[in-house]
Amino acid sequence: MKVAKFGGSSVADAEQFKKVKAIVMGNDDRRAIVVSAAGKSVSEPVKVTDLLIKIEQLRDAGRDYLPVFNHIAKRFVAIRDELGLNVAIEDDLRTIKQQIPQASHDYLVSRGEFLTAKLMADFLGFRFIDASRFMFFSCDHFDYKAAGNRLKAIISQSSRIVVPGFYGVDEAGMTHLMPRGGSDISGAILANLLNADLYENWTDVSGIKMADPRIIDQSRKINELTYEELQELSYMGISVFQEEAVQPVRKKQIPIAILNTNHPEEDGTLVVDHVRENAAGLITGIAGKRDYVIISINKYQLSKRLDILSQVFAIIQRFNVSFEYLPSGTDSFSFLAKRSAVANQVEAIINALEDEVDLDSVKLETGISLVAVVSDQLSKRPAIAGKILDILDSSQIKIHLVIQESSDIKLVFGVANQDYEKTIEKIYRNVNANEKKLRMAI
């Protein structure tokens, strides 16, 4: 049995709905379907989810949100009418409209998935199952046991279902949103609960590229990668798959296939526990994030001074900024954060560290990008890291920091923002052009 999730671009309009139906009906094993809210199309430049967020903003500002709501309503009615469906979608739209004045953020923003799934279920001839009926969250954690018991009863009545992604309900029965891109998580959870043989994630690209195609034209596709590699690449910025969607399927060793709704005949990317040896390259993928700040503290024998470190962490916590942190040596420690997350607090943080803690020095670096090289080959061939450093050195790219993850599958370089694209390009071009030579050298 397959669980198939279709992203926003796959359900953007009636023509995309038809592509989805052809895919679903093309394999009898596709029995559980998860959909995102209708996304962008040629005639619709804004995602439905973003329009719903706009409604909330207008409502909270005391401004007229009805034109935006009416636009959303016309869009869903147009899909319904063009497909010749009988769903009384106006009734659902009327209910949502009545709820807007007092609706929670989570309820309002989730309605795009709800409406899209209603139409898709009727179009496929499947049963619509509202995610609120079994996607149970408790203190932000998904309740697999309760969800599994409820879903078992639902499936006993109908084995072919369409479920809206992105939301569930909390202990109080209130709508609970997942992180943006959460329909990936919904699909992964559903695959876990149903013990699926395969979780298909249908989007608008034919698998995952080795590097951002906006930087590397005709970037090589990754045919296979491991769950861990996918999780690391997702965390470091690839937008094809949501990072938190990996674990639910990984728990039960359910393979993930990332496929293209617009070109279902093309091979995608397969995610498994172990990649075949002959399918693995020296580097699986390269990803990155721009615009970080780095605060580095220095104190003699800092690694042994837990009292100093506890004072430092107390100050960081006080400013409520989400930092990544890492030991940089015996005497130093570094904190990394997105510039947007730190906002205007950097100077205050540095002043507090200098005034309240007995440190030898506090250093600030801004305009830093993080570029990650991900591959399970890094643990098997440690010399790969040295070769990449040689590539960057010969390209005269200044390295501000190097982070070797404890998992040994990710190597992160900190470079200046202006060197971000150059760094990715140099690593990609050199590794791909000289892979045979590099294999022999290491």
CSV table of C-alpha atoms in Angstrom, one decimal:
chain,number,residue,atom,x,y,z
A,1,MET,CA,0.0,0.0,0.0
A,2,LYS,CA,1.2,3.5,-0.9
A,3,VAL,CA,0.5,6.8,0.8
A,4,ALA,CA,0.8,9.7,-1.7
A,5,LYS,CA,1.1,13.3,-0.7
A,6,PHE,CA,0.6,16.0,-3.3
A,7,GLY,CA,2.0,19.5,-2.7
A,8,GLY,CA,0.4,22.9,-3.4
A,9,SER,CA,1.7,23.1,-7.0
A,10,SER,CA,0.2,19.7,-7.7
A,11,VAL,CA,-3.3,20.9,-6.7
A,12,ALA,CA,-3.1,24.5,-7.8
A,13,ASP,CA,-6.0,24.3,-10.4
A,14,ALA,CA,-8.3,22.0,-12.2
A,15,GLU,CA,-5.7,20.9,-14.7
A,16,GLN,CA,-3.4,19.9,-11.9
A,17,PHE,CA,-6.2,18.0,-10.2
A,18,LYS,CA,-6.5,16.0,-13.5
A,19,LYS,CA,-2.8,15.1,-13.3
A,20,VAL,CA,-3.2,13.9,-9.8
A,21,LYS,CA,-6.1,11.7,-10.7
A,22,ALA,CA,-4.2,10.1,-13.5
A,23,ILE,CA,-1.3,9.3,-11.1
A,24,VAL,CA,-3.6,7.9,-8.4
A,25,MET,CA,-5.7,5.8,-10.7
A,26,GLY,CA,-2.5,4.6,-12.5
A,27,ASN,CA,-1.7,2.3,-9.5
A,28,ASP,CA,-4.3,0.6,-7.3
A,29,ASP,CA,-1.9,0.6,-4.4
A,30,ARG,CA,-2.3,4.4,-3.9
A,31,ARG,CA,-5.1,4.3,-1.4
A,32,ALA,CA,-4.3,7.1,1.1
A,33,ILE,CA,-3.9,10.6,-0.4
A,34,VAL,CA,-2.7,13.7,1.5
A,35,VAL,CA,-3.0,17.2,-0.1
A,36,SER,CA,-1.7,20.6,0.6
A,37,ALA,CA,-3.7,23.8,0.0
A,38,ALA,CA,-3.9,24.9,-3.6
A,39,GLY,CA,-0.7,26.6,-4.5
A,40,LYS,CA,0.6,29.0,-7.2
A,41,SER,CA,-0.4,28.6,-10.8
A,42,VAL,CA,0.0,30.6,-14.0
A,43,SER,CA,-3.2,32.5,-13.3
A,44,GLU,CA,-2.9,32.5,-9.4
A,45,PRO,CA,0.4,34.0,-8.3
A,46,VAL,CA,-0.4,33.7,-4.6
A,47,LYS,CA,-0.8,30.4,-2.6
A,48,VAL,CA,-4.2,30.0,-0.8
A,49,THR,CA,-2.3,29.6,2.5
A,50,ASP,CA,-0.7,33.0,2.1
A,51,LEU,CA,-4.1,34.5,1.2
A,52,LEU,CA,-5.6,33.1,4.4
A,53,ILE,CA,-2.7,34.6,6.4
A,54,LYS,CA,-3.5,37.9,4.7
A,55,ILE,CA,-7.1,37.7,5.8
A,56,GLU,CA,-5.9,37.2,9.4
A,57,GLN,CA,-3.6,40.3,9.1
A,58,LEU,CA,-6.4,42.4,7.7
A,59,ARG,CA,-8.9,41.2,10.3
A,60,ASP,CA,-6.5,42.0,13.2
A,61,ALA,CA,-5.8,45.4,11.7
A,62,GLY,CA,-9.5,46.2,11.5
A,63,ARG,CA,-9.5,46.3,7.8
A,64,ASP,CA,-11.8,44.8,5.1
A,65,TYR,CA,-10.8,41.2,4.4
A,66,LEU,CA,-13.8,40.2,2.4
A,67,PRO,CA,-12.2,40.9,-1.1
A,68,VAL,CA,-9.5,38.4,-0.3
A,69,PHE,CA,-11.9,35.9,1.1
A,70,ASN,CA,-14.1,36.3,-2.0
A,71,HIS,CA,-11.1,35.7,-4.2
A,72,ILE,CA,-10.4,32.4,-2.4
A,73,ALA,CA,-14.0,31.4,-2.6
A,74,LYS,CA,-14.1,32.0,-6.4
A,75,ARG,CA,-11.0,30.0,-6.8
A,76,PHE,CA,-12.4,26.9,-5.2
A,77,VAL,CA,-15.7,27.2,-6.9
A,78,ALA,CA,-14.0,27.5,-10.2
A,79,ILE,CA,-12.0,24.3,-9.6
A,80,ARG,CA,-15.2,22.5,-8.6
A,81,ASP,CA,-17.2,23.7,-11.6
A,82,GLU,CA,-14.4,23.1,-14.1
A,83,LEU,CA,-14.1,19.5,-12.9
A,84,GLY,CA,-17.9,19.0,-12.9
A,85,LEU,CA,-18.1,18.0,-9.2
A,86,ASN,CA,-21.1,18.1,-7.0
A,87,VAL,CA,-19.5,19.2,-3.8
A,88,ALA,CA,-21.4,21.9,-2.0
A,89,ILE,CA,-18.2,23.8,-1.4
A,90,GLU,CA,-20.3,27.0,-0.8
A,91,ASP,CA,-21.5,25.5,2.5
A,92,ASP,CA,-18.0,25.1,3.8
A,93,LEU,CA,-17.0,28.5,2.5
A,94,ARG,CA,-20.0,30.1,4.3
A,95,THR,CA,-19.0,28.3,7.6
A,96,ILE,CA,-15.4,29.6,7.3
A,97,LYS,CA,-16.6,33.1,6.5
A,98,GLN,CA,-18.8,33.1,9.7
A,99,GLN,CA,-15.8,31.9,11.8
A,100,ILE,CA,-13.3,34.5,10.6
A,101,PRO,CA,-14.1,37.2,13.2
A,102,GLN,CA,-13.2,34.9,16.1
A,103,ALA,CA,-11.1,32.2,14.3
A,104,SER,CA,-7.7,31.1,15.7
A,105,HIS,CA,-4.7,31.4,13.5
A,106,ASP,CA,-4.4,27.7,13.2
A,107,TYR,CA,-8.0,27.1,12.2
A,108,LEU,CA,-8.1,29.9,9.6
A,109,VAL,CA,-4.7,29.0,8.0
A,110,SER,CA,-5.6,25.3,7.8
A,111,ARG,CA,-8.8,25.9,5.7
A,112,GLY,CA,-6.9,25.8,2.5
A,113,GLU,CA,-6.0,22.1,3.0
A,114,PHE,CA,-9.5,21.4,4.2
A,115,LEU,CA,-11.2,22.8,1.1
A,116,THR,CA,-8.6,21.3,-1.3
A,117,ALA,CA,-9.0,17.9,0.2
A,118,LYS,CA,-12.8,18.1,0.0
A,119,LEU,CA,-12.7,18.7,-3.8
A,120,MET,CA,-10.0,16.1,-4.4
A,121,ALA,CA,-11.9,13.4,-2.5
A,122,ASP,CA,-14.9,13.9,-4.6
A,123,PHE,CA,-12.9,14.0,-7.8
A,124,LEU,CA,-11.1,10.7,-7.0
A,125,GLY,CA,-14.2,9.1,-5.7
A,126,PHE,CA,-12.4,8.5,-2.4
A,127,ARG,CA,-13.7,9.2,1.1
A,128,PHE,CA,-12.8,12.6,2.7
A,129,ILE,CA,-11.5,12.3,6.2
A,130,ASP,CA,-10.9,15.5,8.1
A,131,ALA,CA,-7.5,15.4,9.8
A,132,SER,CA,-9.1,16.5,13.0
A,133,ARG,CA,-10.7,13.1,13.3
A,134,PHE,CA,-7.4,11.3,14.0
A,135,MET,CA,-4.3,13.6,13.9
A,136,PHE,CA,-4.0,14.0,17.6
A,137,PHE,CA,-1.4,16.2,19.3
A,138,SER,CA,-0.6,16.3,23.0
A,139,CYS,CA,1.7,19.1,24.2
A,140,ASP,CA,3.0,19.6,20.6
A,141,HIS,CA,3.9,15.9,20.3
A,142,PHE,CA,1.9,13.6,18.0
A,143,ASP,CA,0.0,10.9,19.8
A,144,TYR,CA,0.7,7.8,17.6
A,145,LYS,CA,-1.3,5.4,19.8
A,146,ALA,CA,-4.5,7.4,19.9
A,147,ALA,CA,-4.2,8.3,16.2
A,148,GLY,CA,-3.6,4.7,15.2
A,149,ASN,CA,-6.6,3.4,17.1
A,150,ARG,CA,-8.9,6.1,15.6
A,151,LEU,CA,-7.6,5.6,12.1
A,152,LYS,CA,-8.0,1.8,12.3
A,153,ALA,CA,-11.7,2.4,12.9
A,154,ILE,CA,-11.9,4.8,10.0
A,155,ILE,CA,-10.1,2.5,7.6
A,156,SER,CA,-12.4,-0.4,8.4
A,157,GLN,CA,-15.2,1.6,6.9
A,158,SER,CA,-13.3,2.8,3.8
A,159,SER,CA,-9.9,1.9,2.5
A,160,ARG,CA,-9.5,4.7,0.0
A,161,ILE,CA,-9.2,8.1,1.7
A,162,VAL,CA,-8.2,11.7,1.1
A,163,VAL,CA,-6.8,13.6,4.1
A,164,PRO,CA,-5.9,17.3,4.3
A,165,GLY,CA,-2.4,17.9,5.4
A,166,PHE,CA,-0.7,20.5,7.7
A,167,TYR,CA,-3.0,20.2,10.7
A,168,GLY,CA,-4.6,18.1,13.4
A,169,VAL,CA,-6.1,18.8,16.8
A,170,ASP,CA,-4.8,19.3,20.3
A,171,GLU,CA,-6.1,17.9,23.6
A,172,ALA,CA,-8.8,20.5,23.8
A,173,GLY,CA,-10.0,19.7,20.3
A,174,MET,CA,-8.7,22.9,18.8
A,175,THR,CA,-7.0,23.0,15.4
A,176,HIS,CA,-3.2,22.5,15.7
A,177,LEU,CA,-1.0,23.5,12.8
A,178,MET,CA,2.3,21.8,11.9
A,179,PRO,CA,5.3,23.8,10.7
A,180,ARG,CA,5.0,25.4,7.3
A,181,GLY,CA,5.4,22.6,4.8
A,182,GLY,CA,3.6,20.4,7.3
A,183,SER,CA,1.7,18.4,4.7
A,184,ASP,CA,4.9,16.4,4.2
A,185,ILE,CA,4.7,15.6,7.9
A,186,SER,CA,1.1,14.6,7.6
A,187,GLY,CA,1.8,12.3,4.8
A,188,ALA,CA,4.8,10.7,6.7
A,189,ILE,CA,2.7,10.2,9.8
A,190,LEU,CA,-0.1,8.6,7.8
A,191,ALA,CA,2.4,6.3,6.1
A,192,ASN,CA,3.6,5.3,9.6
A,193,LEU,CA,0.1,4.7,10.9
A,194,LEU,CA,-0.9,2.6,7.9
A,195,ASN,CA,2.5,0.7,7.8
A,196,ALA,CA,2.7,1.7,4.1
A,197,ASP,CA,5.1,0.0,1.7
A,198,LEU,CA,6.1,3.4,0.2
A,199,TYR,CA,5.5,7.1,0.9
A,200,GLU,CA,5.3,9.1,-2.3
A,201,ASN,CA,5.9,12.8,-2.1
A,202,TRP,CA,4.7,14.4,-5.3
A,203,THR,CA,5.9,17.9,-6.0
A,204,ASP,CA,7.0,20.1,-9.0
A,205,VAL,CA,10.5,18.7,-9.3
A,206,SER,CA,11.8,15.3,-10.4
A,207,GLY,CA,13.6,14.5,-7.2
A,208,ILE,CA,16.3,16.2,-5.2
A,209,LYS,CA,19.2,17.9,-7.0
A,210,MET,CA,22.8,17.6,-5.7
A,211,ALA,CA,23.0,21.4,-5.5
A,212,ASP,CA,20.5,24.3,-5.8
A,213,PRO,CA,19.6,24.5,-9.5
A,214,ARG,CA,19.4,28.3,-9.2
A,215,ILE,CA,23.2,28.2,-8.6
A,216,ILE,CA,24.2,25.1,-10.6
A,217,ASP,CA,22.4,24.9,-13.9
A,218,GLN,CA,21.6,21.3,-14.8
A,219,SER,CA,22.6,20.1,-11.3
A,220,ARG,CA,22.9,16.3,-11.1
A,221,LYS,CA,19.9,14.5,-9.6
A,222,ILE,CA,20.4,12.4,-6.5
A,223,ASN,CA,19.0,9.0,-7.3
A,224,GLU,CA,19.2,7.5,-3.8
A,225,LEU,CA,20.1,8.9,-0.4
A,226,THR,CA,19.6,7.8,3.2
A,227,TYR,CA,17.1,9.1,5.6
A,228,GLU,CA,19.9,10.8,7.6
A,229,GLU,CA,21.2,12.5,4.5
A,230,LEU,CA,17.8,13.8,3.6
A,231,GLN,CA,17.2,15.1,7.1
A,232,GLU,CA,20.5,17.0,7.1
A,233,LEU,CA,20.0,18.5,3.6
A,234,SER,CA,16.4,19.5,4.6
A,235,TYR,CA,17.7,21.2,7.7
A,236,MET,CA,20.4,23.0,5.7
A,237,GLY,CA,17.9,24.6,3.3
A,238,ILE,CA,16.7,22.3,0.5
A,239,SER,CA,12.9,23.1,0.2
A,240,VAL,CA,11.8,19.9,-1.5
A,241,PHE,CA,11.1,18.0,1.7
A,242,GLN,CA,10.3,19.1,5.3
A,243,GLU,CA,12.9,18.0,7.7
A,244,GLU,CA,10.5,16.8,10.4
A,245,ALA,CA,8.8,14.5,7.9
A,246,VAL,CA,11.7,12.1,7.8
A,247,GLN,CA,11.5,10.5,11.3
A,248,PRO,CA,7.9,9.1,11.1
A,249,VAL,CA,8.8,7.0,8.0
A,250,ARG,CA,12.3,6.2,9.2
A,251,LYS,CA,10.9,4.6,12.3
A,252,LYS,CA,9.3,1.9,10.2
A,253,GLN,CA,11.8,1.8,7.4
A,254,ILE,CA,9.3,3.0,4.8
A,255,PRO,CA,11.0,4.3,1.7
A,256,ILE,CA,10.3,7.8,0.4
A,257,ALA,CA,9.9,8.5,-3.3
A,258,ILE,CA,10.2,12.2,-4.3
A,259,LEU,CA,8.4,12.6,-7.7
A,260,ASN,CA,7.2,15.1,-10.1
A,261,THR,CA,3.4,15.5,-10.7
A,262,ASN,CA,4.0,17.2,-14.0
A,263,HIS,CA,6.3,14.5,-15.2
A,264,PRO,CA,5.3,11.3,-13.5
A,265,GLU,CA,7.2,9.2,-16.1
A,266,GLU,CA,10.6,10.6,-14.8
A,267,ASP,CA,12.5,8.9,-12.1
A,268,GLY,CA,12.7,10.8,-8.9
A,269,THR,CA,14.8,10.4,-5.7
A,270,LEU,CA,14.4,7.3,-3.5
A,271,VAL,CA,15.2,7.7,0.2
A,272,VAL,CA,16.1,4.5,2.1
A,273,ASP,CA,18.0,3.4,5.2
A,274,HIS,CA,21.1,2.3,3.3
A,275,VAL,CA,22.2,3.3,-0.2
A,276,ARG,CA,23.7,0.7,-2.5
A,277,GLU,CA,27.5,1.1,-2.6
A,278,ASN,CA,27.6,1.6,-6.4
A,279,ALA,CA,24.8,4.3,-6.2
A,280,ALA,CA,26.7,6.5,-3.8
A,281,GLY,CA,28.9,9.4,-4.9
A,282,LEU,CA,31.6,11.0,-2.8
A,283,ILE,CA,29.2,13.8,-2.0
A,284,THR,CA,25.4,13.3,-1.8
A,285,GLY,CA,24.4,16.9,-1.7
A,286,ILE,CA,25.4,20.5,-1.0
A,287,ALA,CA,23.0,22.9,0.7
A,288,GLY,CA,23.3,26.2,2.6
A,289,LYS,CA,21.8,29.1,4.5
A,290,ARG,CA,22.7,32.7,4.1
A,291,ASP,CA,23.1,35.7,6.5
A,292,TYR,CA,24.3,34.4,9.9
A,293,VAL,CA,26.0,36.2,12.7
A,294,ILE,CA,28.7,34.5,14.8
A,295,ILE,CA,29.6,35.5,18.3
A,296,SER,CA,32.8,33.9,19.5
A,297,ILE,CA,34.0,34.0,23.1
A,298,ASN,CA,37.5,33.3,24.3
A,299,LYS,CA,38.8,32.4,27.7
A,300,TYR,CA,41.9,30.5,28.7
A,301,GLN,CA,41.0,26.8,29.4
A,302,LEU,CA,37.3,27.6,28.7
A,303,SER,CA,36.4,24.0,28.1
A,304,LYS,CA,37.2,23.3,31.8
A,305,ARG,CA,35.4,26.4,33.1
A,306,LEU,CA,31.8,25.2,33.5
A,307,ASP,CA,31.1,28.2,35.7
A,308,ILE,CA,32.0,30.6,32.9
A,309,LEU,CA,30.0,28.6,30.3
A,310,SER,CA,26.9,28.6,32.6
A,311,GLN,CA,27.0,32.4,32.9
A,312,VAL,CA,27.3,32.7,29.1
A,313,PHE,CA,24.4,30.4,28.5
A,314,ALA,CA,22.3,32.3,31.1
A,315,ILE,CA,22.9,35.5,29.2
A,316,ILE,CA,22.1,33.9,25.8
A,317,GLN,CA,18.9,32.5,27.2
A,318,ARG,CA,17.9,35.8,28.7
A,319,PHE,CA,17.7,37.3,25.2
A,320,ASN,CA,15.5,34.5,23.9
A,321,VAL,CA,17.4,34.1,20.7
A,322,SER,CA,17.7,30.7,19.0
A,323,PHE,CA,21.4,30.1,18.7
A,324,GLU,CA,23.3,27.1,17.4
A,325,TYR,CA,26.5,26.7,19.4
A,326,LEU,CA,29.6,24.7,19.2
A,327,PRO,CA,33.0,24.4,20.9
A,328,SER,CA,35.7,26.0,18.7
A,329,GLY,CA,38.7,24.8,20.7
A,330,THR,CA,40.1,24.5,24.3
A,331,ASP,CA,39.8,28.2,24.8
A,332,SER,CA,36.9,29.3,22.6
A,333,PHE,CA,33.2,28.8,22.0
A,334,SER,CA,31.0,30.1,19.1
A,335,PHE,CA,27.3,30.9,18.8
A,336,LEU,CA,25.6,31.1,15.4
A,337,ALA,CA,22.2,32.6,14.6
A,338,LYS,CA,20.3,33.9,11.6
A,339,ARG,CA,20.7,37.7,11.5
A,340,SER,CA,16.9,38.0,11.3
A,341,ALA,CA,16.5,36.0,14.5
A,342,VAL,CA,19.0,38.2,16.4
A,343,ALA,CA,17.5,41.4,15.0
A,344,ASN,CA,18.8,44.4,16.9
A,345,GLN,CA,19.9,42.5,19.9
A,346,VAL,CA,23.5,41.7,18.9
A,347,GLU,CA,25.1,44.7,20.5
A,348,ALA,CA,23.2,44.2,23.7
A,349,ILE,CA,24.2,40.5,23.9
A,350,ILE,CA,27.9,41.4,23.3
A,351,ASN,CA,27.7,44.2,25.9
A,352,ALA,CA,26.2,41.8,28.5
A,353,LEU,CA,28.9,39.1,27.8
A,354,GLU,CA,31.7,41.7,28.2
A,355,ASP,CA,30.2,43.3,31.3
A,356,GLU,CA,28.9,40.3,33.2
A,357,VAL,CA,31.3,37.5,32.4
A,358,ASP,CA,35.1,37.3,32.9
A,359,LEU,CA,36.1,36.6,29.3
A,360,ASP,CA,39.3,37.3,27.5
A,361,SER,CA,37.6,38.5,24.4
A,362,VAL,CA,34.2,38.6,22.6
A,363,LYS,CA,34.3,38.7,18.8
A,364,LEU,CA,31.4,39.3,16.3
A,365,GLU,CA,31.3,38.3,12.7
A,366,THR,CA,28.4,39.2,10.5
A,367,GLY,CA,27.4,38.4,6.9
A,368,ILE,CA,28.3,34.7,7.2
A,369,SER,CA,26.8,31.9,5.1
A,370,LEU,CA,26.8,28.3,6.0
A,371,VAL,CA,27.5,25.8,3.3
A,372,ALA,CA,27.0,22.1,4.1
A,373,VAL,CA,28.5,19.1,2.3
A,374,VAL,CA,26.4,16.0,3.1
A,375,SER,CA,27.4,12.4,2.5
A,376,ASP,CA,27.6,9.2,4.4
A,377,GLN,CA,30.9,8.7,2.6
A,378,LEU,CA,32.4,11.4,4.9
A,379,SER,CA,32.5,8.8,7.8
A,380,LYS,CA,34.1,6.1,5.5
A,381,ARG,CA,36.5,8.4,3.8
A,382,PRO,CA,37.7,11.2,6.2
A,383,ALA,CA,40.1,12.5,3.6
A,384,ILE,CA,37.2,13.9,1.6
A,385,ALA,CA,37.0,16.9,4.1
A,386,GLY,CA,40.7,17.7,3.5
A,387,LYS,CA,40.2,17.6,-0.3
A,388,ILE,CA,37.2,20.0,-0.1
A,389,LEU,CA,39.3,22.4,2.1
A,390,ASP,CA,42.0,22.2,-0.6
A,391,ILE,CA,39.5,23.1,-3.3
A,392,LEU,CA,38.3,26.1,-1.3
A,393,ASP,CA,41.8,27.2,-0.4
A,394,SER,CA,42.9,27.1,-4.1
A,395,SER,CA,39.8,29.2,-5.0
A,396,GLN,CA,40.9,31.8,-2.4
A,397,ILE,CA,37.7,31.5,-0.5
A,398,LYS,CA,38.2,32.5,3.2
A,399,ILE,CA,36.8,29.9,5.6
A,400,HIS,CA,35.5,31.5,8.8
A,401,LEU,CA,34.7,28.3,10.6
A,402,VAL,CA,34.5,24.5,9.9
A,403,ILE,CA,32.0,22.3,11.7
A,404,GLN,CA,32.3,18.5,11.6
A,405,GLU,CA,29.0,17.0,12.8
A,406,SER,CA,29.2,14.2,15.3
A,407,SER,CA,27.2,12.0,12.9
A,408,ASP,CA,30.2,12.3,10.5
A,409,ILE,CA,27.9,12.8,7.5
A,410,LYS,CA,27.8,16.6,7.4
A,411,LEU,CA,30.7,19.1,7.0
A,412,VAL,CA,29.7,22.8,7.3
A,413,PHE,CA,31.8,25.7,6.2
A,414,GLY,CA,31.2,29.3,7.2
A,415,VAL,CA,32.0,31.7,4.4
A,416,ALA,CA,31.2,35.4,3.6
A,417,ASN,CA,27.8,36.0,2.1
A,418,GLN,CA,29.4,37.2,-1.1
A,419,ASP,CA,31.2,33.8,-1.4
A,420,TYR,CA,28.1,31.7,-0.9
A,421,GLU,CA,27.3,30.8,-4.5
A,422,LYS,CA,31.0,30.6,-5.4
A,423,THR,CA,31.6,28.1,-2.6
A,424,ILE,CA,28.8,25.8,-3.7
A,425,GLU,CA,29.9,26.1,-7.3
A,426,LYS,CA,33.5,25.3,-6.6
A,427,ILE,CA,32.7,22.3,-4.5
A,428,TYR,CA,30.2,20.9,-7.0
A,429,ARG,CA,32.3,21.5,-10.1
A,430,ASN,CA,35.5,20.1,-8.7
A,431,VAL,CA,34.0,17.0,-7.1
A,432,ASN,CA,31.9,16.0,-10.1
A,433,ALA,CA,34.7,16.7,-12.6
A,434,ASN,CA,37.4,14.9,-10.6
A,435,GLU,CA,35.4,12.2,-8.7
A,436,LYS,CA,37.4,9.3,-10.1
A,437,LYS,CA,40.7,11.0,-9.4
A,438,LEU,CA,39.5,11.9,-5.9
A,439,ARG,CA,38.4,8.4,-5.2
A,440,MET,CA,41.8,7.1,-6.0
A,441,ALA,CA,43.5,9.9,-3.9
A,442,ILE,CA,41.5,9.0,-0.8
